[in-house]
Coordinates of C-alpha atoms and ligand atoms in Angstrom, one line a residue:
M1 CA 93.3 97.6 122.1
G2 CA 90.5 95.2 123.3
D3 CA 89.9 94.9 127.0
T4 CA 91.7 91.5 128.0
L5 CA 94.1 90.2 125.5
G6 CA 93.7 93.2 123.0
I7 CA 92.8 91.2 120.4
A8 CA 89.9 92.6 118.3
G9 CA 87.5 89.9 117.0
G10 CA 88.6 87.0 118.8
H11 CA 91.0 85.9 116.0
A12 CA 91.9 82.1 116.4
G13 CA 93.9 79.9 114.4
D14 CA 95.0 81.8 111.3
G15 CA 99.0 82.2 112.0
P16 CA 100.6 85.1 113.3
V17 CA 98.4 88.2 114.3
A18 CA 100.0 91.9 114.6
Q19 CA 100.9 92.7 118.2
H20 CA 98.8 95.4 119.9
W21 CA 99.8 97.4 122.4
N22 CA 98.1 98.8 125.6
P23 CA 99.8 102.0 127.0
E24 CA 98.4 101.4 130.5
R25 CA 99.3 97.4 130.5
Y26 CA 102.5 98.5 129.1
Q27 CA 103.7 100.4 131.6
R28 CA 102.1 98.4 134.3
E29 CA 103.9 94.8 132.8
A30 CA 106.8 96.2 130.8
G31 CA 108.0 99.4 132.9
F32 CA 111.2 97.0 133.0
V33 CA 112.0 97.6 129.5
A34 CA 113.1 101.1 129.8
E35 CA 114.6 100.7 133.3
L36 CA 116.8 97.9 132.1
G37 CA 117.3 99.6 129.0
R38 CA 119.5 102.3 130.7
P39 CA 123.1 100.9 130.2
L40 CA 122.3 101.9 126.4
L41 CA 122.1 105.4 127.4
D42 CA 125.7 105.3 128.8
L43 CA 126.8 103.7 125.4
L44 CA 125.3 106.0 123.5
A45 CA 126.2 109.1 125.2
P46 CA 123.8 111.8 123.8
Q47 CA 125.1 115.2 123.2
A48 CA 123.3 118.7 123.7
G49 CA 122.5 119.6 119.8
E50 CA 122.7 116.2 118.5
R51 CA 119.8 114.5 116.4
I52 CA 119.0 111.1 117.6
L53 CA 116.4 108.6 116.3
D54 CA 114.8 106.1 118.7
L55 CA 113.9 103.2 116.6
G56 CA 111.0 101.3 118.3
C57 CA 110.6 103.9 120.7
G58 CA 107.4 102.4 122.7
D59 CA 105.9 104.6 125.1
G60 CA 108.9 107.0 124.7
R61 CA 110.3 106.5 128.5
L62 CA 113.7 105.9 127.2
T63 CA 113.5 108.5 124.6
Q64 CA 112.8 111.1 127.3
E65 CA 115.6 109.9 129.3
A66 CA 118.1 110.1 126.3
A67 CA 116.9 113.6 125.6
A68 CA 117.5 114.8 129.2
G69 CA 120.9 116.2 128.3
G70 CA 120.0 118.4 125.4
A71 CA 120.1 116.1 122.7
R72 CA 117.1 116.4 120.2
L73 CA 115.3 113.0 120.2
T74 CA 113.0 111.9 117.4
G75 CA 111.0 108.4 118.0
V76 CA 109.3 105.7 115.5
D77 CA 107.3 103.2 116.2
L78 CA 104.6 101.0 114.5
S79 CA 102.0 101.4 117.4
P80 CA 99.8 104.2 117.1
Q81 CA 98.7 103.5 120.7
L82 CA 102.4 103.9 121.9
V83 CA 103.0 106.7 119.8
A84 CA 100.1 108.4 121.4
A85 CA 101.9 107.5 124.8
A86 CA 105.0 109.2 123.8
R87 CA 103.7 112.3 122.4
G88 CA 101.9 112.7 125.7
R89 CA 105.6 113.0 127.3
G90 CA 105.9 116.1 124.8
L91 CA 108.2 114.0 122.5
D92 CA 108.5 114.4 118.6
V93 CA 107.7 110.5 117.7
Q94 CA 105.8 109.4 114.7
V95 CA 104.3 106.1 113.5
A96 CA 106.6 104.9 110.9
D97 CA 107.8 101.3 109.8
A98 CA 111.6 101.0 110.5
A99 CA 111.7 99.4 107.0
A100 CA 110.6 102.6 105.3
L101 CA 111.9 105.4 107.7
P102 CA 110.3 108.6 106.8
Y103 CA 113.8 110.8 107.0
P104 CA 115.9 112.1 104.5
D105 CA 119.5 110.3 104.1
A106 CA 121.9 111.4 106.9
S107 CA 119.6 113.1 109.3
F108 CA 120.9 111.7 112.5
D109 CA 123.9 111.8 114.4
A110 CA 123.1 108.5 116.0
V111 CA 120.2 105.8 116.2
L112 CA 119.3 104.2 119.4
S113 CA 117.1 100.8 119.7
N114 CA 116.0 99.2 122.8
A115 CA 114.1 96.0 122.9
A116 CA 112.2 96.8 119.6
L117 CA 114.5 94.8 116.6
H118 CA 113.5 91.5 117.8
W119 CA 109.9 92.5 116.6
M120 CA 111.4 93.1 113.4
T121 CA 111.7 89.9 111.7
E122 CA 113.5 90.9 108.4
P123 CA 116.7 92.7 109.7
E124 CA 118.1 93.6 106.7
P125 CA 116.0 96.4 105.2
V126 CA 115.8 98.0 108.9
L127 CA 119.5 98.1 109.2
G128 CA 119.5 99.3 105.6
E129 CA 117.6 102.0 106.8
V130 CA 119.7 102.8 109.9
A131 CA 122.5 103.3 107.9
R132 CA 120.9 105.3 105.2
V133 CA 119.3 107.8 107.9
L134 CA 122.6 108.2 109.8
K135 CA 125.2 110.9 109.0
P136 CA 128.7 109.6 108.2
G137 CA 130.3 108.3 111.0
G138 CA 127.0 108.3 113.0
R139 CA 126.8 105.7 115.7
F140 CA 124.1 102.9 116.2
V141 CA 123.5 101.9 119.8
G142 CA 120.9 98.9 120.5
E143 CA 120.0 95.9 122.5
L144 CA 117.7 92.9 121.3
G145 CA 116.7 89.6 122.3
G146 CA 119.4 87.1 121.5
A147 CA 119.3 83.3 120.7
G148 CA 117.8 81.2 123.5
N149 CA 115.8 84.6 124.7
V150 CA 112.9 83.5 126.7
A151 CA 113.3 79.8 125.8
A152 CA 111.5 78.4 128.4
I153 CA 108.6 80.6 128.1
V154 CA 108.6 79.7 124.4
G155 CA 109.0 75.9 125.2
A156 CA 106.1 76.0 127.5
I157 CA 104.0 77.9 125.0
A158 CA 105.0 75.4 122.2
N159 CA 103.7 72.5 124.5
A160 CA 100.5 73.8 125.4
L161 CA 99.7 74.9 121.5
A162 CA 100.9 71.5 120.5
Q163 CA 98.7 69.7 123.0
R164 CA 96.0 71.7 120.8
G165 CA 97.3 70.7 117.8
I166 CA 98.6 73.8 116.7
E167 CA 102.2 74.2 115.7
V168 CA 103.9 77.2 117.7
T169 CA 106.0 78.2 114.5
R170 CA 102.8 79.5 112.9
A171 CA 102.8 82.0 115.3
Y172 CA 106.1 83.1 116.1
P173 CA 106.6 86.8 115.9
W174 CA 110.2 87.5 117.1
Y175 CA 113.8 87.4 115.5
F176 CA 116.3 86.4 118.4
P177 CA 119.8 86.4 116.5
T178 CA 123.0 84.8 117.7
P179 CA 126.1 87.2 117.8
A180 CA 127.5 85.8 115.0
Q181 CA 124.5 86.5 112.9
Y182 CA 123.4 90.0 113.9
R183 CA 127.4 90.9 113.4
A184 CA 126.9 89.4 109.9
Q185 CA 124.0 91.3 109.2
L186 CA 125.1 94.7 110.7
E187 CA 128.3 94.2 108.5
A188 CA 126.4 93.6 105.4
A189 CA 124.4 97.0 105.9
G190 CA 127.8 98.7 106.1
F191 CA 128.5 99.2 109.7
T192 CA 131.8 98.7 111.5
V193 CA 131.2 96.7 114.8
G194 CA 132.6 98.4 117.7
S195 CA 131.2 95.9 120.4
L196 CA 128.6 93.3 120.2
D197 CA 127.9 90.9 123.0
R198 CA 125.5 88.2 124.2
F199 CA 124.4 87.7 127.7
A200 CA 121.6 86.1 130.0
R201 CA 119.8 88.6 131.8
P202 CA 117.3 87.1 134.0
T203 CA 114.3 89.7 134.5
D204 CA 112.2 90.2 137.4
L205 CA 108.6 90.6 136.3
P206 CA 106.4 93.3 137.9
A207 CA 103.5 90.7 138.2
D208 CA 102.2 87.2 137.4
I209 CA 104.0 85.7 134.4
S210 CA 100.0 85.7 132.7
G211 CA 100.7 89.5 132.7
W212 CA 103.7 88.9 130.5
L213 CA 102.0 86.6 128.1
A214 CA 99.0 88.9 127.9
T215 CA 101.4 91.6 127.2
F216 CA 103.9 90.2 124.8
A217 CA 102.7 87.1 123.6
E218 CA 99.4 87.9 121.8
S219 CA 100.3 86.0 118.7
F220 CA 100.3 82.7 120.3
L221 CA 97.4 83.3 122.5
A222 CA 95.5 84.5 119.3
Q223 CA 95.9 80.8 118.1
V224 CA 92.7 79.8 120.3
P225 CA 89.6 81.0 120.5
A226 CA 88.8 83.9 122.9
D227 CA 87.0 81.6 125.3
A228 CA 90.0 79.2 125.6
R229 CA 92.7 81.6 126.3
D230 CA 92.4 81.6 130.0
Q231 CA 92.7 78.0 130.1
L232 CA 95.9 78.3 127.3
V233 CA 97.4 80.6 129.8
D234 CA 96.8 78.8 133.1
D235 CA 98.6 75.5 131.5
I236 CA 101.6 77.7 130.2
R237 CA 101.8 79.2 133.7
T238 CA 101.6 75.8 135.6
A239 CA 104.6 74.2 133.5
L240 CA 106.9 77.5 134.1
E241 CA 106.1 77.6 137.5
P242 CA 108.8 75.2 138.9
S243 CA 111.6 76.8 136.9
L244 CA 110.6 80.5 136.7
R245 CA 108.8 81.3 140.1
T246 CA 111.0 81.6 142.9
P247 CA 110.2 80.5 146.5
D248 CA 109.2 83.8 147.6
G249 CA 106.7 83.8 144.6
R250 CA 108.4 86.6 142.5
W251 CA 108.5 85.6 138.6
V252 CA 111.8 85.7 136.9
A253 CA 111.8 85.7 132.7
D254 CA 114.9 84.0 131.2
Y255 CA 115.9 87.0 129.0
V256 CA 119.0 86.9 126.9
R257 CA 120.0 90.1 125.0
V258 CA 122.4 91.0 122.4
R259 CA 123.7 94.4 122.9
F260 CA 125.9 96.4 120.4
V261 CA 127.7 99.6 119.6
V262 CA 128.2 100.1 115.6
H263 CA 129.5 102.9 113.4
K264 CA 128.6 104.0 109.6
A265 CA 131.6 104.6 107.7
A266 CA 133.0 108.4 108.1
T267 CA 133.1 109.0 104.2
Ligands
BEZ1 C1 112.5 91.0 124.8 O1 112.5 92.0 125.1 O2 113.7 90.1 125.0 C2 111.4 90.4 124.5 C3 110.0 91.2 124.3 C4 109.1 90.7 124.5 C5 108.7 89.5 124.0 C6 109.9 88.5 124.1 C7 111.2 89.1 124.2

């Protein structure tokens, strides 16, 4: 990944770009992703000896915690850089597309996914693959951004891009469903829904919103030439300051989650 925004070649104006991840920046700017994902481990309740897949495992921090009690964790992620970081923790992880998982049918007792499914903008093939690799009766425990997630941030990005004649939808990289939409998709993939909730989770950022934008919003920033990105980030930051910056100077992002526990039929 490149040095400033991680976009090789100064891509500008050709629509959505792939998201790249820098493990050092990820640790610095996104450590909260694994920390705030911990409630999923209580819902998952990994058992010693179980085979569990972490779908979109990132740098493997939560994967490692899930394995602490003796479950056999395997991870997949689309980012070679994050997979390398996860391997550095000694984890069994590979680069793979969630819509084409490299495992035989009924390989896993459970599947875990934290803050990854919203990057998979076509949910049907992904949920189909999760159902396929789960054993009968297996559980799928996950969390993703829900409808309204980071709405203030997206609004500020959209305005800043519009001022430059760029339509935000052309760079939009996420899928933030309503609970009803995701429930219907899970059920269509054959799952029985145990619980599925949407809730606001205002999220304290470890640093400035500009760090969040550089880490998570690459697709939007890449819509302008490399030498115009600092100004774009500045404009977005200025627009968000009144709503997302606290009087003592912290930045709190307007996260909204959808969290679920579902099961594949036992027979
Ligand atoms: C999220 O975890 O909700 C999220 C992550 C990156 C960009 C937007 C949202």
